[in-house]
Amino acid sequence: MSKVSRETLHEAVGIIVAASQEKKRKFTETVELQISLKNYDPQKDKRFSGTVKLKYIPRPKMKVCVLGDQQHCDEARANNVECMSADDLKKLNKNKKLVKKLAKKHDAFLASDSLIKQIPRLLGPGLNRAGKFPTMLTHGESMMGKIDEVKVTIKFQMKKVLCLAVAVGHVNMPADELVSNINMAINFLVSLLKKNWQNVRALYVKTTMGPSQRIY
């Protein structure tokens, strides 16, 4: 059961979107959910991570790169999706700097089922360290469908600090879609926590450059 009512969310979303409209930026600001935890020791307690699919795409401009076999690369090029073949990956020569650069350049990766097992051998642990290990793509799946699926998936990962932040949308989305995404993200996060709501100190929503608005 969510402890944040839809009215509270609508109100908060209204405030942060209005603030962002007043100070127009040259880019579409992302709306993020920030979570502060309590009664939780990152040193001792098990660190959690989990992914959840939201209803609406939070970041439409997210860059996805396909690491593909010939067929997937042809399909990617036909759809204007960036793509790299096994030979392209071999050219990086496991150079840490180049792999890091590749991981930085894209928000997520898809890899052909035939290629995914070779990724650690071709690239080393770089993508995994960046938290961007590719999602598997088979020939039976629609590539664009899978890319959209990757775009609606958000990831919660507990690190050494007691704060987390995830992108849940952008300021040009209808308020209802934002509220729906925020709600799903909160409920999923709380389900990951050991003591559920008793681990949540505070929740905020904010836009990239705007002030934060407390919702819990």
Tab-separated table of C-alpha atoms in Angstrom:
chain	number	residue	atom	x	y	z
A	1	MET	CA	0.000	0.000	0.000
A	2	SER	CA	1.499	3.327	-1.036
A	3	LYS	CA	1.752	5.991	1.639
A	4	VAL	CA	1.898	8.757	-0.927
A	5	SER	CA	-1.500	9.798	-2.214
A	6	ARG	CA	-2.122	10.617	-5.862
A	7	GLU	CA	-3.191	14.138	-4.811
A	8	THR	CA	0.207	14.732	-3.177
A	9	LEU	CA	1.956	13.491	-6.295
A	10	HIS	CA	-0.193	15.596	-8.629
A	11	GLU	CA	0.488	18.654	-6.517
A	12	ALA	CA	4.257	18.047	-6.415
A	13	VAL	CA	4.424	17.318	-10.148
A	14	GLY	CA	2.449	20.514	-10.817
A	15	ILE	CA	4.883	22.582	-8.745
A	16	ILE	CA	8.105	21.234	-10.273
A	17	VAL	CA	6.813	21.351	-13.856
A	18	ALA	CA	5.597	24.940	-13.364
A	19	ALA	CA	9.012	25.916	-11.966
A	20	SER	CA	10.678	24.344	-14.984
A	21	GLN	CA	8.363	26.230	-17.388
A	22	GLU	CA	9.265	29.544	-15.723
A	23	LYS	CA	12.956	28.955	-16.277
A	24	LYS	CA	13.046	27.349	-19.694
A	25	ARG	CA	16.232	25.356	-20.297
A	26	LYS	CA	17.705	24.510	-23.665
A	27	PHE	CA	17.005	20.827	-23.117
A	28	THR	CA	14.080	18.771	-21.873
A	29	GLU	CA	14.595	18.433	-18.129
A	30	THR	CA	14.327	14.964	-16.650
A	31	VAL	CA	12.112	14.407	-13.632
A	32	GLU	CA	13.760	12.251	-11.001
A	33	LEU	CA	12.651	10.564	-7.856
A	34	GLN	CA	15.109	10.870	-4.962
A	35	ILE	CA	14.949	8.526	-2.035
A	36	SER	CA	16.576	8.926	1.340
A	37	LEU	CA	16.720	5.798	3.529
A	38	LYS	CA	16.914	5.174	7.272
A	39	ASN	CA	17.504	2.206	9.638
A	40	TYR	CA	19.792	0.836	6.990
A	41	ASP	CA	23.489	0.127	7.191
A	42	PRO	CA	25.038	-0.145	3.722
A	43	GLN	CA	28.113	-1.708	5.312
A	44	LYS	CA	26.229	-4.603	6.952
A	45	ASP	CA	22.827	-4.886	5.328
A	46	LYS	CA	22.503	-6.604	2.004
A	47	ARG	CA	22.735	-4.110	-0.826
A	48	PHE	CA	19.784	-4.433	-3.096
A	49	SER	CA	19.277	-3.817	-6.759
A	50	GLY	CA	16.293	-4.345	-8.966
A	51	THR	CA	14.735	-3.208	-12.202
A	52	VAL	CA	11.145	-2.275	-12.870
A	53	LYS	CA	9.319	-1.506	-16.113
A	54	LEU	CA	7.407	1.758	-15.968
A	55	LYS	CA	4.260	2.403	-17.955
A	56	TYR	CA	5.636	5.326	-19.964
A	57	ILE	CA	9.127	5.976	-21.359
A	58	PRO	CA	10.937	8.309	-18.884
A	59	ARG	CA	13.782	9.278	-21.224
A	60	PRO	CA	12.776	9.253	-24.892
A	61	LYS	CA	16.238	10.424	-25.965
A	62	MET	CA	18.008	7.574	-24.254
A	63	LYS	CA	20.817	6.253	-26.482
A	64	VAL	CA	20.760	2.518	-27.070
A	65	CYS	CA	23.517	0.743	-28.976
A	66	VAL	CA	23.180	-2.729	-30.502
A	67	LEU	CA	26.153	-5.093	-30.319
A	68	GLY	CA	25.018	-7.378	-33.068
A	69	ASP	CA	25.643	-10.129	-35.552
A	70	GLN	CA	25.311	-9.320	-39.258
A	71	GLN	CA	21.516	-9.587	-39.360
A	72	HIS	CA	20.993	-7.441	-36.263
A	73	CYS	CA	23.461	-4.833	-37.495
A	74	ASP	CA	21.626	-4.573	-40.833
A	75	GLU	CA	18.319	-4.195	-38.984
A	76	ALA	CA	19.825	-1.574	-36.653
A	77	ARG	CA	21.186	0.471	-39.553
A	78	ALA	CA	17.823	0.327	-41.304
A	79	ASN	CA	16.250	1.818	-38.148
A	80	ASN	CA	18.987	4.416	-37.533
A	81	VAL	CA	20.129	2.665	-34.383
A	82	GLU	CA	23.852	2.697	-33.565
A	83	CYS	CA	25.399	-0.680	-33.879
A	84	MET	CA	28.739	-2.454	-33.447
A	85	SER	CA	29.774	-5.874	-34.747
A	86	ALA	CA	32.096	-8.357	-33.047
A	87	ASP	CA	34.906	-7.061	-35.281
A	88	ASP	CA	34.263	-3.485	-34.138
A	89	LEU	CA	34.460	-4.666	-30.526
A	90	LYS	CA	37.693	-6.544	-31.211
A	91	LYS	CA	39.205	-3.294	-32.507
A	92	LEU	CA	38.808	-1.764	-29.038
A	93	ASN	CA	41.370	-4.358	-27.996
A	94	LYS	CA	40.061	-4.477	-24.381
A	95	ASN	CA	41.527	-1.003	-23.918
A	96	LYS	CA	39.950	0.140	-20.645
A	97	LYS	CA	39.763	3.774	-21.712
A	98	LEU	CA	38.029	2.941	-24.976
A	99	VAL	CA	35.561	0.575	-23.307
A	100	LYS	CA	34.802	3.223	-20.694
A	101	LYS	CA	34.251	5.755	-23.459
A	102	LEU	CA	31.867	3.351	-25.188
A	103	ALA	CA	29.940	2.808	-21.948
A	104	LYS	CA	29.712	6.562	-21.398
A	105	LYS	CA	28.499	7.288	-24.908
A	106	HIS	CA	25.370	5.130	-24.625
A	107	ASP	CA	22.731	4.759	-21.929
A	108	ALA	CA	22.100	1.074	-22.615
A	109	PHE	CA	23.151	-1.817	-24.815
A	110	LEU	CA	21.445	-4.721	-26.536
A	111	ALA	CA	23.478	-7.699	-27.746
A	112	SER	CA	22.627	-10.553	-30.109
A	113	ASP	CA	22.157	-13.864	-28.303
A	114	SER	CA	25.079	-15.280	-30.312
A	115	LEU	CA	27.361	-12.462	-29.177
A	116	ILE	CA	26.362	-11.819	-25.564
A	117	LYS	CA	28.502	-14.644	-24.124
A	118	GLN	CA	31.562	-13.239	-25.886
A	119	ILE	CA	31.177	-9.711	-24.490
A	120	PRO	CA	33.315	-10.217	-21.350
A	121	ARG	CA	35.976	-11.886	-23.508
A	122	LEU	CA	35.904	-9.117	-26.129
A	123	LEU	CA	35.594	-6.115	-23.849
A	124	GLY	CA	36.602	-7.184	-20.351
A	125	PRO	CA	34.485	-6.113	-17.377
A	126	GLY	CA	34.040	-2.451	-18.429
A	127	LEU	CA	30.352	-2.511	-19.386
A	128	ASN	CA	29.433	-4.540	-16.342
A	129	ARG	CA	31.279	-2.115	-14.048
A	130	ALA	CA	29.400	0.775	-15.590
A	131	GLY	CA	26.152	-1.079	-14.803
A	132	LYS	CA	25.413	-1.344	-18.518
A	133	PHE	CA	25.823	-5.010	-19.345
A	134	PRO	CA	23.781	-5.626	-22.525
A	135	THR	CA	20.259	-7.017	-22.586
A	136	MET	CA	19.924	-10.080	-24.807
A	137	LEU	CA	18.238	-9.710	-28.191
A	138	THR	CA	17.093	-12.809	-30.113
A	139	HIS	CA	16.058	-12.994	-33.753
A	140	GLY	CA	12.490	-13.794	-32.766
A	141	GLU	CA	12.080	-10.414	-31.044
A	142	SER	CA	11.359	-7.054	-32.575
A	143	MET	CA	14.452	-4.884	-32.179
A	144	MET	CA	12.536	-1.618	-31.839
A	145	GLY	CA	10.148	-3.243	-29.357
A	146	LYS	CA	13.078	-4.417	-27.286
A	147	ILE	CA	14.670	-0.941	-27.407
A	148	ASP	CA	11.428	0.574	-26.085
A	149	GLU	CA	11.393	-2.087	-23.368
A	150	VAL	CA	14.914	-1.066	-22.334
A	151	LYS	CA	13.826	2.578	-22.344
A	152	VAL	CA	10.940	2.019	-19.905
A	153	THR	CA	13.046	-0.044	-17.507
A	154	ILE	CA	14.611	1.762	-14.559
A	155	LYS	CA	17.173	0.367	-12.177
A	156	PHE	CA	17.514	0.828	-8.431
A	157	GLN	CA	20.969	0.099	-7.112
A	158	MET	CA	22.009	0.584	-3.549
A	159	LYS	CA	25.572	1.859	-3.269
A	160	LYS	CA	27.504	2.906	-0.156
A	161	VAL	CA	25.314	5.916	0.590
A	162	LEU	CA	21.768	6.191	1.861
A	163	CYS	CA	20.372	8.128	-1.099
A	164	LEU	CA	19.153	6.874	-4.438
A	165	ALA	CA	17.875	8.714	-7.478
A	166	VAL	CA	16.164	7.415	-10.616
A	167	ALA	CA	14.738	9.065	-13.715
A	168	VAL	CA	10.964	8.657	-13.822
A	169	GLY	CA	10.023	10.994	-16.664
A	170	HIS	CA	10.522	14.428	-18.212
A	171	VAL	CA	8.808	17.798	-17.901
A	172	ASN	CA	6.943	17.560	-21.203
A	173	MET	CA	5.016	14.456	-20.211
A	174	PRO	CA	1.330	14.697	-19.226
A	175	ALA	CA	1.024	14.953	-15.419
A	176	ASP	CA	-0.975	11.697	-15.220
A	177	GLU	CA	1.827	9.756	-16.903
A	178	LEU	CA	4.401	11.247	-14.546
A	179	VAL	CA	2.279	10.451	-11.493
A	180	SER	CA	1.751	6.900	-12.722
A	181	ASN	CA	5.511	6.375	-13.260
A	182	ILE	CA	6.420	7.897	-9.879
A	183	ASN	CA	3.857	5.694	-8.154
A	184	MET	CA	5.171	2.512	-9.771
A	185	ALA	CA	8.765	3.455	-8.964
A	186	ILE	CA	7.972	4.172	-5.289
A	187	ASN	CA	5.987	0.972	-4.771
A	188	PHE	CA	8.664	-1.142	-6.394
A	189	LEU	CA	11.462	0.451	-4.389
A	190	VAL	CA	9.572	-0.046	-1.120
A	191	SER	CA	9.042	-3.708	-2.003
A	192	LEU	CA	12.850	-4.101	-2.305
A	193	LEU	CA	13.499	-2.715	1.176
A	194	LYS	CA	13.864	-5.053	4.129
A	195	LYS	CA	11.419	-3.182	6.366
A	196	ASN	CA	9.482	-1.558	3.533
A	197	TRP	CA	8.178	1.909	4.500
A	198	GLN	CA	10.105	1.835	7.804
A	199	ASN	CA	13.306	2.162	5.765
A	200	VAL	CA	12.139	5.285	3.945
A	201	ARG	CA	13.205	8.569	5.510
A	202	ALA	CA	12.021	10.889	2.757
A	203	LEU	CA	11.001	10.996	-0.888
A	204	TYR	CA	11.498	13.934	-3.222
A	205	VAL	CA	10.731	14.653	-6.850
A	206	LYS	CA	12.724	17.215	-8.798
A	207	THR	CA	13.596	18.287	-12.325
A	208	THR	CA	17.216	18.300	-13.525
A	209	MET	CA	17.832	21.964	-12.689
A	210	GLY	CA	14.843	22.756	-10.482
A	211	PRO	CA	14.212	22.721	-6.725
A	212	SER	CA	13.146	19.460	-5.095
A	213	GLN	CA	9.645	18.888	-3.764
A	214	ARG	CA	9.151	16.601	-0.784
A	215	ILE	CA	6.350	14.047	-1.179
A	216	TYR	CA	6.913	11.855	1.893
